[in-house]
């Protein structure tokens, strides 16, 4: 139910208050594409970081600096399917020397949260507008304990999971393999005989999928519709399928919600493709691991041969990795990119211990 009054009691007796969330982002150029994609990213982050349902959004005001006029930013909200929300675009006051190419938003919501529980979101160059908030969001955890979030991103075979497991043991924190979640979605799609590239069918499937993560002695278990499927998600079909389903926003929205929830409750090393850039933009540490395509394929080939998987051919492993690299990097929503503030490590000529020690040294230096 939408309400413009300041306090509202729901049928369940919960007191809802009208509150406002601020946010801002910047674009590289005054183009329709940039304005829409940056605004979309900002709105999705505001929604996810504050756990808002569309029906709780009352209105959104957008302002654009004078150097932007290629598109109404409100169009991005419509594209997200927010058809019932009242939207308004306006021009920002032109103060000499102020931040250029900036999109600001003010989102009014009905909520049962207190003001201090809201997350205001400042992305890209707009982080400079509210450094206090950017910093606070980076350190604030649910129970106030001293916790740590480490994001490791990169393409297949760059060494993410091997390194993340070592870090998790040495630092005594859990390791969340987000790829396993996309793999579980692909497994369900394959079991239901869906084409893993059919976004409409996947959107429908996502409405009642049930994915849960549990940890047993530090080992991650992935439950799909109540059953542990950890041993069933490493086949070639699931691997290619996971890269296909990962393109679909409805899939990512659901996975990211679970990932953020876990990171807000526990210290975690999380690996994936969009962790530093999208899932945990305020992670304490962000690393981007990379290696040449040939080396990554060689590692994956040897790993699969080592596991005794049948019918493994190097050229096919290389082709699969190439396919996934392209899919991951070219998708519109939350693609594989190095976050601006991530530390990139080229692991092509580095041993596992070398990479792990390099990262551990950096973490310990800043953290202990
Ligand atoms: O271990 P590997 O790098 O082969 O793949 P994975 O981490 O298990 O991820 C499987 C697939 O899920 C990837 O090819 C990506 O397309 C997708 N993925 C993603 O889009 N975002 C993530 N955070 C993690 C995985």
Short mmCIF file of N, CA and C in Angstrom, two decimals, residues 24-136:
data_model
loop_
_atom_site.label_atom_id
_atom_site.label_comp_id
_atom_site.label_asym_id
_atom_site.label_seq_id
_atom_site.Cartn_x
_atom_site.Cartn_y
_atom_site.Cartn_z
N UNK A 24 23.60 8.90 -5.50
CA UNK A 24 24.12 9.65 -6.65
C UNK A 24 25.13 8.79 -7.39
N UNK A 25 25.27 9.08 -8.67
CA UNK A 25 26.27 8.39 -9.48
C UNK A 25 26.73 9.35 -10.58
N UNK A 26 27.70 8.93 -11.35
CA UNK A 26 28.15 9.77 -12.47
C UNK A 26 28.18 8.93 -13.74
N UNK A 27 28.25 9.63 -14.89
CA UNK A 27 28.39 8.92 -16.17
C UNK A 27 29.65 9.42 -16.86
N UNK A 28 30.15 8.59 -17.78
CA UNK A 28 31.35 9.00 -18.52
C UNK A 28 31.01 10.04 -19.58
N UNK A 29 29.87 9.81 -20.26
CA UNK A 29 29.50 10.76 -21.31
C UNK A 29 28.00 11.00 -21.34
N UNK A 30 27.63 12.11 -21.97
CA UNK A 30 26.22 12.47 -22.05
C UNK A 30 25.54 11.65 -23.15
N UNK A 31 25.36 10.35 -22.89
CA UNK A 31 24.70 9.51 -23.88
C UNK A 31 23.52 8.82 -23.20
N UNK A 32 22.55 8.43 -24.03
CA UNK A 32 21.35 7.76 -23.51
C UNK A 32 21.77 6.49 -22.75
N UNK A 33 22.70 5.73 -23.41
CA UNK A 33 23.11 4.44 -22.86
C UNK A 33 23.74 4.62 -21.47
N UNK A 34 24.65 5.60 -21.36
CA UNK A 34 25.34 5.81 -20.07
C UNK A 34 24.37 6.26 -18.99
N UNK A 35 23.47 7.17 -19.36
CA UNK A 35 22.53 7.68 -18.35
C UNK A 35 21.63 6.54 -17.86
N UNK A 36 21.15 5.74 -18.80
CA UNK A 36 20.25 4.65 -18.39
C UNK A 36 20.99 3.59 -17.58
N UNK A 37 22.20 3.20 -18.03
CA UNK A 37 22.85 2.10 -17.30
C UNK A 37 23.32 2.56 -15.92
N UNK A 38 23.84 3.79 -15.81
CA UNK A 38 24.29 4.24 -14.48
C UNK A 38 23.10 4.42 -13.53
N UNK A 39 21.99 4.96 -14.07
CA UNK A 39 20.82 5.17 -13.20
C UNK A 39 20.26 3.82 -12.76
N UNK A 40 20.23 2.88 -13.70
CA UNK A 40 19.71 1.55 -13.36
C UNK A 40 20.55 0.92 -12.25
N UNK A 41 21.87 1.01 -12.42
CA UNK A 41 22.76 0.44 -11.41
C UNK A 41 22.50 1.09 -10.04
N UNK A 42 22.34 2.40 -10.03
CA UNK A 42 22.12 3.11 -8.77
C UNK A 42 20.80 2.68 -8.12
N UNK A 43 19.74 2.61 -8.93
CA UNK A 43 18.44 2.25 -8.37
C UNK A 43 18.44 0.82 -7.83
N UNK A 44 19.08 -0.09 -8.57
CA UNK A 44 19.12 -1.48 -8.13
C UNK A 44 19.90 -1.58 -6.82
N UNK A 45 21.00 -0.85 -6.73
CA UNK A 45 21.80 -0.89 -5.48
C UNK A 45 21.00 -0.33 -4.31
N UNK A 46 20.28 0.77 -4.56
CA UNK A 46 19.47 1.35 -3.47
C UNK A 46 18.42 0.33 -3.03
N UNK A 47 17.79 -0.31 -4.00
CA UNK A 47 16.74 -1.29 -3.69
C UNK A 47 17.33 -2.47 -2.92
N UNK A 48 18.46 -2.99 -3.42
CA UNK A 48 19.02 -4.20 -2.80
C UNK A 48 19.64 -3.90 -1.44
N UNK A 49 20.38 -2.79 -1.36
CA UNK A 49 21.06 -2.51 -0.09
C UNK A 49 20.08 -2.17 1.03
N UNK A 50 18.85 -1.78 0.64
CA UNK A 50 17.87 -1.45 1.67
C UNK A 50 16.72 -2.45 1.74
N UNK A 51 16.86 -3.52 0.91
CA UNK A 51 15.86 -4.57 0.93
C UNK A 51 14.43 -4.02 0.73
N UNK A 52 14.26 -3.24 -0.32
CA UNK A 52 12.97 -2.58 -0.56
C UNK A 52 12.17 -3.37 -1.59
N UNK A 53 10.87 -3.46 -1.36
CA UNK A 53 9.98 -4.03 -2.39
C UNK A 53 9.45 -2.88 -3.22
N UNK A 54 9.17 -3.14 -4.50
CA UNK A 54 8.75 -2.04 -5.37
C UNK A 54 7.53 -1.33 -4.80
N UNK A 55 6.64 -2.11 -4.20
CA UNK A 55 5.40 -1.52 -3.71
C UNK A 55 5.63 -0.56 -2.54
N UNK A 56 6.80 -0.63 -1.93
CA UNK A 56 7.09 0.28 -0.81
C UNK A 56 7.67 1.61 -1.30
N UNK A 57 7.96 1.70 -2.60
CA UNK A 57 8.55 2.95 -3.10
C UNK A 57 7.42 3.93 -3.42
N UNK A 58 7.48 5.11 -2.82
CA UNK A 58 6.41 6.10 -3.05
C UNK A 58 6.74 6.94 -4.28
N UNK A 59 7.95 7.52 -4.27
CA UNK A 59 8.31 8.39 -5.39
C UNK A 59 9.82 8.51 -5.49
N UNK A 60 10.28 8.90 -6.66
CA UNK A 60 11.72 9.12 -6.85
C UNK A 60 11.92 10.44 -7.58
N UNK A 61 12.76 11.29 -7.00
CA UNK A 61 13.18 12.52 -7.69
C UNK A 61 14.57 12.29 -8.25
N UNK A 62 14.76 12.70 -9.49
CA UNK A 62 16.08 12.60 -10.12
C UNK A 62 16.53 14.02 -10.45
N UNK A 63 17.81 14.31 -10.25
CA UNK A 63 18.32 15.58 -10.80
C UNK A 63 19.54 15.28 -11.65
N UNK A 64 19.70 16.09 -12.70
CA UNK A 64 20.85 15.94 -13.60
C UNK A 64 21.63 17.24 -13.60
N UNK A 65 22.95 17.12 -13.65
CA UNK A 65 23.75 18.34 -13.81
C UNK A 65 23.54 18.87 -15.23
N UNK A 66 23.88 20.15 -15.43
CA UNK A 66 23.59 20.84 -16.70
C UNK A 66 24.21 20.17 -17.93
N UNK A 67 25.28 19.38 -17.73
CA UNK A 67 25.97 18.77 -18.86
C UNK A 67 25.30 17.47 -19.33
N UNK A 68 24.16 17.09 -18.73
CA UNK A 68 23.47 15.85 -19.14
C UNK A 68 22.04 16.15 -19.61
N UNK A 69 21.75 15.73 -20.84
CA UNK A 69 20.38 15.91 -21.34
C UNK A 69 20.00 14.86 -22.39
N UNK A 70 20.81 13.76 -22.49
CA UNK A 70 20.55 12.78 -23.55
C UNK A 70 19.36 11.87 -23.25
N UNK A 71 18.94 11.82 -21.99
CA UNK A 71 17.79 10.95 -21.64
C UNK A 71 17.26 11.34 -20.27
N UNK A 72 15.98 11.08 -20.04
CA UNK A 72 15.41 11.24 -18.70
C UNK A 72 15.88 10.06 -17.85
N UNK A 73 16.52 10.27 -16.71
CA UNK A 73 16.94 9.12 -15.90
C UNK A 73 15.75 8.30 -15.41
N UNK A 74 14.58 8.93 -15.32
CA UNK A 74 13.39 8.19 -14.86
C UNK A 74 13.10 7.00 -15.78
N UNK A 75 13.53 7.09 -17.04
CA UNK A 75 13.28 5.99 -17.98
C UNK A 75 13.92 4.70 -17.47
N UNK A 76 15.02 4.82 -16.72
CA UNK A 76 15.69 3.62 -16.19
C UNK A 76 14.79 2.91 -15.18
N UNK A 77 14.05 3.70 -14.40
CA UNK A 77 13.14 3.10 -13.42
C UNK A 77 12.01 2.37 -14.14
N UNK A 78 11.52 2.97 -15.20
CA UNK A 78 10.46 2.31 -15.99
C UNK A 78 11.00 1.01 -16.58
N UNK A 79 12.25 1.07 -17.06
CA UNK A 79 12.85 -0.14 -17.64
C UNK A 79 12.96 -1.27 -16.62
N UNK A 80 13.13 -0.88 -15.35
CA UNK A 80 13.22 -1.90 -14.29
C UNK A 80 11.84 -2.45 -13.95
N UNK A 81 10.83 -1.88 -14.59
CA UNK A 81 9.46 -2.37 -14.35
C UNK A 81 8.76 -1.65 -13.21
N UNK A 82 9.32 -0.51 -12.76
CA UNK A 82 8.70 0.23 -11.66
C UNK A 82 7.66 1.16 -12.27
N UNK A 83 6.55 0.59 -12.65
CA UNK A 83 5.58 1.33 -13.45
C UNK A 83 4.63 2.18 -12.59
N UNK A 84 4.45 1.79 -11.33
CA UNK A 84 3.48 2.50 -10.49
C UNK A 84 4.12 3.60 -9.65
N UNK A 85 5.43 3.69 -9.66
CA UNK A 85 6.11 4.66 -8.78
C UNK A 85 6.06 6.06 -9.42
N UNK A 86 5.77 7.08 -8.60
CA UNK A 86 5.75 8.46 -9.12
C UNK A 86 7.19 8.94 -9.33
N UNK A 87 7.48 9.41 -10.53
CA UNK A 87 8.86 9.80 -10.86
C UNK A 87 8.90 11.25 -11.33
N UNK A 88 10.00 11.91 -11.08
CA UNK A 88 10.12 13.32 -11.48
C UNK A 88 11.59 13.63 -11.76
N UNK A 89 11.87 14.22 -12.91
CA UNK A 89 13.26 14.60 -13.23
C UNK A 89 13.37 16.12 -13.20
N UNK A 90 14.51 16.60 -12.75
CA UNK A 90 14.71 18.05 -12.70
C UNK A 90 16.18 18.36 -12.88
N UNK A 91 16.51 19.67 -13.00
CA UNK A 91 17.92 20.06 -13.14
C UNK A 91 18.51 20.40 -11.79
N UNK A 92 19.78 20.06 -11.61
CA UNK A 92 20.49 20.37 -10.36
C UNK A 92 20.92 21.85 -10.41
N UNK A 93 21.07 22.48 -9.26
CA UNK A 93 21.57 23.87 -9.24
C UNK A 93 23.00 23.86 -9.75
N UNK A 94 23.31 24.85 -10.57
CA UNK A 94 24.64 24.87 -11.19
C UNK A 94 25.62 25.63 -10.29
N UNK A 95 26.34 24.92 -9.46
CA UNK A 95 27.34 25.56 -8.58
C UNK A 95 28.70 25.43 -9.26
N UNK A 96 29.41 26.53 -9.49
CA UNK A 96 30.71 26.43 -10.17
C UNK A 96 31.64 25.48 -9.44
N UNK A 97 32.30 24.61 -10.19
CA UNK A 97 33.29 23.69 -9.59
C UNK A 97 32.67 22.44 -9.01
N UNK A 98 31.35 22.30 -9.05
CA UNK A 98 30.77 21.09 -8.44
C UNK A 98 30.91 19.89 -9.38
N UNK A 99 30.64 18.70 -8.84
CA UNK A 99 30.86 17.45 -9.57
C UNK A 99 30.12 17.44 -10.91
N UNK A 100 30.85 17.02 -11.98
CA UNK A 100 30.24 17.03 -13.32
C UNK A 100 29.53 15.72 -13.62
N UNK A 101 28.69 15.75 -14.63
CA UNK A 101 27.99 14.56 -15.17
C UNK A 101 27.43 13.68 -14.05
N UNK A 102 26.68 14.34 -13.19
CA UNK A 102 26.20 13.64 -11.98
C UNK A 102 24.68 13.48 -12.00
N UNK A 103 24.24 12.29 -11.62
CA UNK A 103 22.79 12.00 -11.48
C UNK A 103 22.52 11.79 -9.99
N UNK A 104 21.63 12.58 -9.44
CA UNK A 104 21.29 12.43 -8.02
C UNK A 104 19.86 11.88 -7.91
N UNK A 105 19.61 11.11 -6.88
CA UNK A 105 18.23 10.65 -6.67
C UNK A 105 17.85 10.79 -5.20
N UNK A 106 16.55 10.95 -5.01
CA UNK A 106 15.96 10.92 -3.67
C UNK A 106 14.78 9.97 -3.77
N UNK A 107 14.86 8.87 -3.03
CA UNK A 107 13.83 7.83 -3.11
C UNK A 107 13.01 7.84 -1.82
N UNK A 108 11.72 8.08 -1.93
CA UNK A 108 10.85 8.04 -0.74
C UNK A 108 10.24 6.65 -0.61
N UNK A 109 10.32 6.10 0.58
CA UNK A 109 9.79 4.74 0.78
C UNK A 109 8.93 4.67 2.05
N UNK A 110 8.06 3.68 2.08
CA UNK A 110 7.40 3.29 3.33
C UNK A 110 8.27 2.20 3.94
N UNK A 111 8.63 2.37 5.21
CA UNK A 111 9.54 1.39 5.81
C UNK A 111 9.30 1.29 7.32
N UNK A 112 9.70 0.14 7.88
CA UNK A 112 9.65 0.05 9.35
C UNK A 112 11.06 0.21 9.92
N UNK A 113 11.99 0.67 9.09
CA UNK A 113 13.36 0.88 9.58
C UNK A 113 13.52 2.27 10.18
N UNK A 114 14.56 2.39 11.03
CA UNK A 114 14.94 3.70 11.56
C UNK A 114 15.84 4.38 10.52
N UNK A 115 16.00 5.71 10.64
CA UNK A 115 16.85 6.42 9.69
C UNK A 115 18.26 5.84 9.61
N UNK A 116 18.83 5.52 10.80
CA UNK A 116 20.23 5.08 10.79
C UNK A 116 20.41 3.71 10.13
N UNK A 117 19.29 3.00 9.93
CA UNK A 117 19.40 1.67 9.30
C UNK A 117 19.37 1.75 7.77
N UNK A 118 19.10 2.93 7.23
CA UNK A 118 19.02 3.05 5.78
C UNK A 118 20.41 3.18 5.17
N UNK A 119 20.56 2.65 3.98
CA UNK A 119 21.84 2.78 3.28
C UNK A 119 21.69 3.75 2.12
N UNK A 120 22.34 4.89 2.23
CA UNK A 120 22.38 5.85 1.12
C UNK A 120 23.53 5.40 0.21
N UNK A 121 23.33 5.51 -1.09
CA UNK A 121 24.27 4.86 -2.01
C UNK A 121 24.94 5.88 -2.93
N UNK A 122 26.25 5.93 -2.87
CA UNK A 122 27.02 6.85 -3.73
C UNK A 122 28.01 6.04 -4.54
N UNK A 123 27.87 6.12 -5.86
CA UNK A 123 28.69 5.28 -6.73
C UNK A 123 29.62 6.14 -7.59
N UNK A 124 30.62 5.47 -8.17
CA UNK A 124 31.57 6.10 -9.11
C UNK A 124 32.10 7.42 -8.52
N UNK A 125 32.19 8.47 -9.36
CA UNK A 125 32.79 9.72 -8.85
C UNK A 125 31.92 10.39 -7.79
N UNK A 126 30.65 9.99 -7.73
CA UNK A 126 29.76 10.60 -6.73
C UNK A 126 30.10 10.18 -5.32
N UNK A 127 31.02 9.18 -5.17
CA UNK A 127 31.45 8.79 -3.82
C UNK A 127 32.05 10.00 -3.10
N UNK A 128 32.63 10.91 -3.91
CA UNK A 128 33.28 12.07 -3.30
C UNK A 128 32.27 13.01 -2.63
N UNK A 129 30.98 12.86 -2.97
CA UNK A 129 29.97 13.76 -2.39
C UNK A 129 29.74 13.45 -0.91
N UNK A 130 29.79 12.18 -0.55
CA UNK A 130 29.53 11.79 0.85
C UNK A 130 30.52 10.74 1.31
N UNK A 131 31.81 11.11 1.46
CA UNK A 131 32.79 10.11 1.89
C UNK A 131 32.45 9.50 3.25
N UNK A 132 31.76 10.28 4.09
CA UNK A 132 31.38 9.76 5.42
C UNK A 132 30.49 8.53 5.28
N UNK A 133 29.52 8.60 4.35
CA UNK A 133 28.58 7.49 4.18
C UNK A 133 29.26 6.31 3.53
N UNK A 134 30.08 6.56 2.50
CA UNK A 134 30.76 5.47 1.81
C UNK A 134 31.60 4.69 2.81
N UNK A 135 32.29 5.39 3.70
CA UNK A 135 33.14 4.73 4.69
C UNK A 135 32.30 3.95 5.70
N UNK A 136 31.24 4.62 6.18
CA UNK A 136 30.42 3.97 7.20
C UNK A 136 29.82 2.66 6.68
#
